[in-house]
PDB file of C-alpha atoms in Angstrom:
ATOM      1  CA  MET A   1     -45.292  26.994  -6.439  1.00  0.00           C
ATOM      2  CA  MET A   2     -46.540  24.420  -9.219  1.00  0.00           C
ATOM      3  CA  MET A   3     -42.436  22.944  -9.097  1.00  0.00           C
ATOM      4  CA  LYS A   4     -43.229  22.720  -5.326  1.00  0.00           C
ATOM      5  CA  LEU A   5     -46.652  20.990  -6.242  1.00  0.00           C
ATOM      6  CA  LEU A   6     -44.532  18.520  -8.535  1.00  0.00           C
ATOM      7  CA  LEU A   7     -42.073  17.851  -5.955  1.00  0.00           C
ATOM      8  CA  LEU A   8     -44.489  17.180  -3.189  1.00  0.00           C
ATOM      9  CA  LEU A   9     -46.648  14.738  -5.775  1.00  0.00           C
ATOM     10  CA  LEU A  10     -42.924  12.879  -6.694  1.00  0.00           C
ATOM     11  CA  LEU A  11     -42.585  12.857  -3.023  1.00  0.00           C
ATOM     12  CA  LEU A  12     -45.647  11.080  -2.346  1.00  0.00           C
ATOM     13  CA  ASN A  13     -45.181   8.608  -5.143  1.00  0.00           C
ATOM     14  CA  VAL A  14     -41.997   7.930  -3.847  1.00  0.00           C
ATOM     15  CA  VAL A  15     -43.187   7.180  -0.131  1.00  0.00           C
ATOM     16  CA  MET A  16     -46.742   5.116  -1.774  1.00  0.00           C
ATOM     17  CA  MET A  17     -43.661   2.790  -3.591  1.00  0.00           C
ATOM     18  CA  MET A  18     -41.845   2.014  -0.743  1.00  0.00           C
ATOM     19  CA  ASN A  19     -44.811   1.200   1.503  1.00  0.00           C
ATOM     20  CA  ALA A  20     -46.261  -0.899  -1.355  1.00  0.00           C
ATOM     21  CA  SER A  21     -42.752  -2.557  -1.899  1.00  0.00           C
ATOM     22  CA  SER A  22     -42.083  -3.295   2.297  1.00  0.00           C
ATOM     23  CA  VAL A  23     -44.960  -5.636   2.779  1.00  0.00           C
ATOM     24  CA  VAL A  24     -43.950  -7.966   5.809  1.00  0.00           C
ATOM     25  CA  PHE A  25     -44.718 -11.421   5.050  1.00  0.00           C
ATOM     26  CA  LYS A  26     -46.806 -12.726   8.510  1.00  0.00           C
ATOM     27  CA  VAL A  27     -49.256 -14.740   9.577  1.00  0.00           C
ATOM     28  CA  SER A  28     -52.339 -13.100  11.432  1.00  0.00           C
ATOM     29  CA  SER A  29     -51.674 -12.344  14.916  1.00  0.00           C
ATOM     30  CA  THR A  30     -54.908 -14.757  15.953  1.00  0.00           C
ATOM     31  CA  LEU A  31     -53.050 -17.842  14.965  1.00  0.00           C
ATOM     32  CA  GLY A  32     -49.495 -18.842  16.653  1.00  0.00           C
ATOM     33  CA  SER A  33     -48.178 -22.332  18.081  1.00  0.00           C
ATOM     34  CA  HIS A  34     -50.092 -24.218  20.699  1.00  0.00           C
ATOM     35  CA  MET A  35     -53.790 -23.250  18.885  1.00  0.00           C
ATOM     36  CA  VAL A  36     -56.619 -25.405  18.675  1.00  0.00           C
ATOM     37  CA  LEU A  37     -58.558 -25.710  15.147  1.00  0.00           C
ATOM     38  CA  GLN A  38     -61.808 -27.189  14.440  1.00  0.00           C
ATOM     39  CA  ARG A  39     -61.958 -30.861  13.559  1.00  0.00           C
ATOM     40  CA  ASP A  40     -64.063 -32.237  10.757  1.00  0.00           C
ATOM     41  CA  SER A  41     -65.083 -28.660   9.268  1.00  0.00           C
ATOM     42  CA  ASP A  42     -64.585 -27.303   5.873  1.00  0.00           C
ATOM     43  CA  ASN A  43     -64.255 -23.803   7.011  1.00  0.00           C
ATOM     44  CA  VAL A  44     -61.025 -23.713   8.692  1.00  0.00           C
ATOM     45  CA  VAL A  45     -59.247 -20.719   7.065  1.00  0.00           C
ATOM     46  CA  LEU A  46     -55.478 -19.323   7.910  1.00  0.00           C
ATOM     47  CA  TYR A  47     -54.507 -16.388   6.857  1.00  0.00           C
ATOM     48  CA  GLY A  48     -51.704 -13.267   6.872  1.00  0.00           C
ATOM     49  CA  PHE A  49     -50.381 -10.525   4.856  1.00  0.00           C
ATOM     50  CA  ALA A  50     -47.668 -10.816   2.537  1.00  0.00           C
ATOM     51  CA  GLN A  51     -46.731  -8.929  -1.049  1.00  0.00           C
ATOM     52  CA  ALA A  52     -49.629  -8.140  -3.330  1.00  0.00           C
ATOM     53  CA  GLY A  53     -49.795 -11.144  -6.097  1.00  0.00           C
ATOM     54  CA  SER A  54     -47.152 -13.699  -4.577  1.00  0.00           C
ATOM     55  CA  VAL A  55     -47.632 -16.806  -3.758  1.00  0.00           C
ATOM     56  CA  VAL A  56     -48.152 -18.739  -0.202  1.00  0.00           C
ATOM     57  CA  ASN A  57     -47.532 -22.250   0.515  1.00  0.00           C
ATOM     58  CA  THR A  58     -48.988 -23.942   3.279  1.00  0.00           C
ATOM     59  CA  THR A  59     -47.083 -27.432   4.816  1.00  0.00           C
ATOM     60  CA  ILE A  60     -49.023 -29.152   7.397  1.00  0.00           C
ATOM     61  CA  ASP A  61     -46.091 -31.695   8.762  1.00  0.00           C
ATOM     62  CA  GLY A  62     -44.405 -31.893   5.894  1.00  0.00           C
ATOM     63  CA  LYS A  63     -46.503 -33.737   4.342  1.00  0.00           C
ATOM     64  CA  SER A  64     -49.952 -31.956   2.848  1.00  0.00           C
ATOM     65  CA  ARG A  65     -49.082 -28.582   0.953  1.00  0.00           C
ATOM     66  CA  PHE A  66     -51.426 -26.021  -0.607  1.00  0.00           C
ATOM     67  CA  SER A  67     -50.673 -22.919  -2.477  1.00  0.00           C
ATOM     68  CA  THR A  68     -52.796 -19.275  -2.518  1.00  0.00           C
ATOM     69  CA  VAL A  69     -52.017 -16.228  -4.324  1.00  0.00           C
ATOM     70  CA  THR A  70     -52.062 -12.971  -1.882  1.00  0.00           C
ATOM     71  CA  ASP A  71     -54.967 -10.743  -2.879  1.00  0.00           C
ATOM     72  CA  VAL A  72     -53.659  -7.755  -5.678  1.00  0.00           C
ATOM     73  CA  GLU A  73     -55.740  -5.190  -3.508  1.00  0.00           C
ATOM     74  CA  THR A  74     -55.122  -5.847   0.072  1.00  0.00           C
ATOM     75  CA  GLY A  75     -51.879  -7.999   0.641  1.00  0.00           C
ATOM     76  CA  ILE A  76     -54.251 -10.683   2.235  1.00  0.00           C
ATOM     77  CA  TRP A  77     -53.703 -14.138   1.693  1.00  0.00           C
ATOM     78  CA  ARG A  78     -56.155 -17.306   2.392  1.00  0.00           C
ATOM     79  CA  GLN A  79     -55.554 -20.857   2.917  1.00  0.00           C
ATOM     80  CA  LYS A  80     -58.776 -22.420   3.325  1.00  0.00           C
ATOM     81  CA  LEU A  81     -57.394 -26.216   4.867  1.00  0.00           C
ATOM     82  CA  PRO A  82     -59.241 -29.427   4.020  1.00  0.00           C
ATOM     83  CA  ARG A  83     -61.253 -31.804   6.732  1.00  0.00           C
ATOM     84  CA  MET A  84     -58.709 -32.591   9.390  1.00  0.00           C
ATOM     85  CA  GLU A  85     -59.703 -35.496  11.543  1.00  0.00           C
ATOM     86  CA  ALA A  86     -58.899 -34.888  15.568  1.00  0.00           C
ATOM     87  CA  GLY A  87     -55.225 -35.384  16.350  1.00  0.00           C
ATOM     88  CA  GLY A  88     -51.905 -33.511  16.452  1.00  0.00           C
ATOM     89  CA  PRO A  89     -49.279 -31.935  17.463  1.00  0.00           C
ATOM     90  CA  TYR A  90     -48.848 -31.119  14.326  1.00  0.00           C
ATOM     91  CA  SER A  91     -46.661 -28.176  12.838  1.00  0.00           C
ATOM     92  CA  ILE A  92     -47.708 -25.701  10.141  1.00  0.00           C
ATOM     93  CA  VAL A  93     -45.127 -23.928   7.390  1.00  0.00           C
ATOM     94  CA  PHE A  94     -45.711 -20.676   5.577  1.00  0.00           C
ATOM     95  CA  GLU A  95     -43.766 -19.855   3.007  1.00  0.00           C
ATOM     96  CA  ASN A  96     -43.325 -17.483   0.921  1.00  0.00           C
ATOM     97  CA  GLU A  97     -40.334 -16.315  -1.851  1.00  0.00           C
ATOM     98  CA  GLY A  98     -37.731 -13.660  -0.493  1.00  0.00           C
ATOM     99  CA  SER A  99     -39.379 -14.333   2.830  1.00  0.00           C
ATOM    100  CA  GLU A 100     -38.390 -16.135   5.909  1.00  0.00           C
ATOM    101  CA  ASN A 101     -40.877 -19.089   6.656  1.00  0.00           C
ATOM    102  CA  ILE A 102     -42.971 -18.933   9.568  1.00  0.00           C
ATOM    103  CA  THR A 103     -43.623 -21.911  11.386  1.00  0.00           C
ATOM    104  CA  ILE A 104     -46.791 -22.513  13.820  1.00  0.00           C
ATOM    105  CA  ASP A 105     -46.173 -25.744  16.368  1.00  0.00           C
ATOM    106  CA  ASP A 106     -47.701 -27.927  18.389  1.00  0.00           C
ATOM    107  CA  VAL A 107     -51.046 -27.364  16.481  1.00  0.00           C
ATOM    108  CA  MET A 108     -53.966 -29.485  17.569  1.00  0.00           C
ATOM    109  CA  PHE A 109     -57.258 -30.381  15.605  1.00  0.00           C
ATOM    110  CA  GLY A 110     -60.607 -30.893  18.050  1.00  0.00           C
ATOM    111  CA  ASP A 111     -63.482 -29.631  19.097  1.00  0.00           C
ATOM    112  CA  VAL A 112     -63.345 -25.561  20.064  1.00  0.00           C
ATOM    113  CA  TYR A 113     -65.301 -24.343  22.590  1.00  0.00           C
ATOM    114  CA  VAL A 114     -66.093 -20.980  23.270  1.00  0.00           C
ATOM    115  CA  LEU A 115     -66.800 -20.125  27.188  1.00  0.00           C
ATOM    116  CA  SER A 116     -67.792 -16.567  28.746  1.00  0.00           C
ATOM    117  CA  LEU A 117     -68.520 -16.116  32.333  1.00  0.00           C
ATOM    118  CA  SER A 118     -69.185 -13.177  34.444  1.00  0.00           C
ATOM    119  CA  LEU A 119     -68.020 -12.953  38.020  1.00  0.00           C
ATOM    120  CA  SER A 120     -71.794 -11.515  39.125  1.00  0.00           C
ATOM    121  CA  LEU A 121     -72.657 -14.784  38.062  1.00  0.00           C
ATOM    122  CA  LEU A 122     -70.383 -16.672  40.582  1.00  0.00           C
ATOM    123  CA  PRO A 123     -72.421 -16.481  44.233  1.00  0.00           C
ATOM    124  CA  PRO A 124     -75.977 -17.439  42.173  1.00  0.00           C
ATOM    125  CA  LEU A 125     -74.221 -20.092  40.658  1.00  0.00           C
ATOM    126  CA  PHE A 126     -71.982 -21.520  43.726  1.00  0.00           C
ATOM    127  CA  ASN A 127     -75.303 -20.939  46.036  1.00  0.00           C
ATOM    128  CA  VAL A 128     -72.990 -19.139  48.151  1.00  0.00           C
ATOM    129  CA  ARG A 129     -74.321 -18.233  51.505  1.00  0.00           C
ATOM    130  CA  SER A 130     -71.384 -15.537  52.483  1.00  0.00           C
ATOM    131  CA  SER A 131     -70.213 -12.803  51.692  1.00  0.00           C
ATOM    132  CA  THR A 132     -66.930 -13.741  51.101  1.00  0.00           C
ATOM    133  CA  TYR A 133     -65.997 -16.715  48.361  1.00  0.00           C
ATOM    134  CA  SER A 134     -63.265 -17.971  46.261  1.00  0.00           C
ATOM    135  CA  ILE A 135     -62.889 -19.551  42.968  1.00  0.00           C
ATOM    136  CA  ASN A 136     -59.749 -21.525  41.140  1.00  0.00           C
ATOM    137  CA  VAL A 137     -60.281 -20.884  37.570  1.00  0.00           C
ATOM    138  CA  GLN A 138     -57.491 -22.551  35.620  1.00  0.00           C
ATOM    139  CA  VAL A 139     -57.069 -20.466  31.737  1.00  0.00           C
ATOM    140  CA  LEU A 140     -56.754 -22.737  29.481  1.00  0.00           C
ATOM    141  CA  VAL A 141     -56.218 -20.541  26.791  1.00  0.00           C
ATOM    142  CA  ARG A 142     -56.175 -16.617  26.494  1.00  0.00           C
ATOM    143  CA  TRP A 143     -56.771 -15.518  23.138  1.00  0.00           C
ATOM    144  CA  SER A 144     -56.893 -11.166  23.019  1.00  0.00           C
ATOM    145  CA  VAL A 145     -57.771  -9.283  19.780  1.00  0.00           C
ATOM    146  CA  LYS A 146     -56.068  -5.981  19.088  1.00  0.00           C
ATOM    147  CA  HIS A 147     -59.172  -3.483  18.100  1.00  0.00           C
ATOM    148  CA  ALA A 148     -58.691  -1.349  15.307  1.00  0.00           C
TER     149      ALA A 148
END
């Protein structure tokens, strides 16, 4: 019985070590090409996941370079960007030793607005007098977040 318990603990330890060393370097799923980030803000933070304690370098258009260290406990890295004026498109490259670089292209800095509209508001909003109506809505950005 004691031998089985020791083997089980050893196996569990090996599995945990394999999981800890197999962390994939990636950016958050909320980040991607063709995105707009808030201009003139001190609160723009890009983040992702990498091997705990490793260094992640962030380069904007090959000019600005920033480094951050991945959290030792969670493996999450966060890179706070400096104030950027409105403009673009920019290319942001993330580098992590021993991993392929991740590039996000066509990033713009500008004013970001969040808008939500319920379809139940359309008739009163447009003062529709008949029971049929149509609306042509162009989706500029579609952002979906997976819930845990």
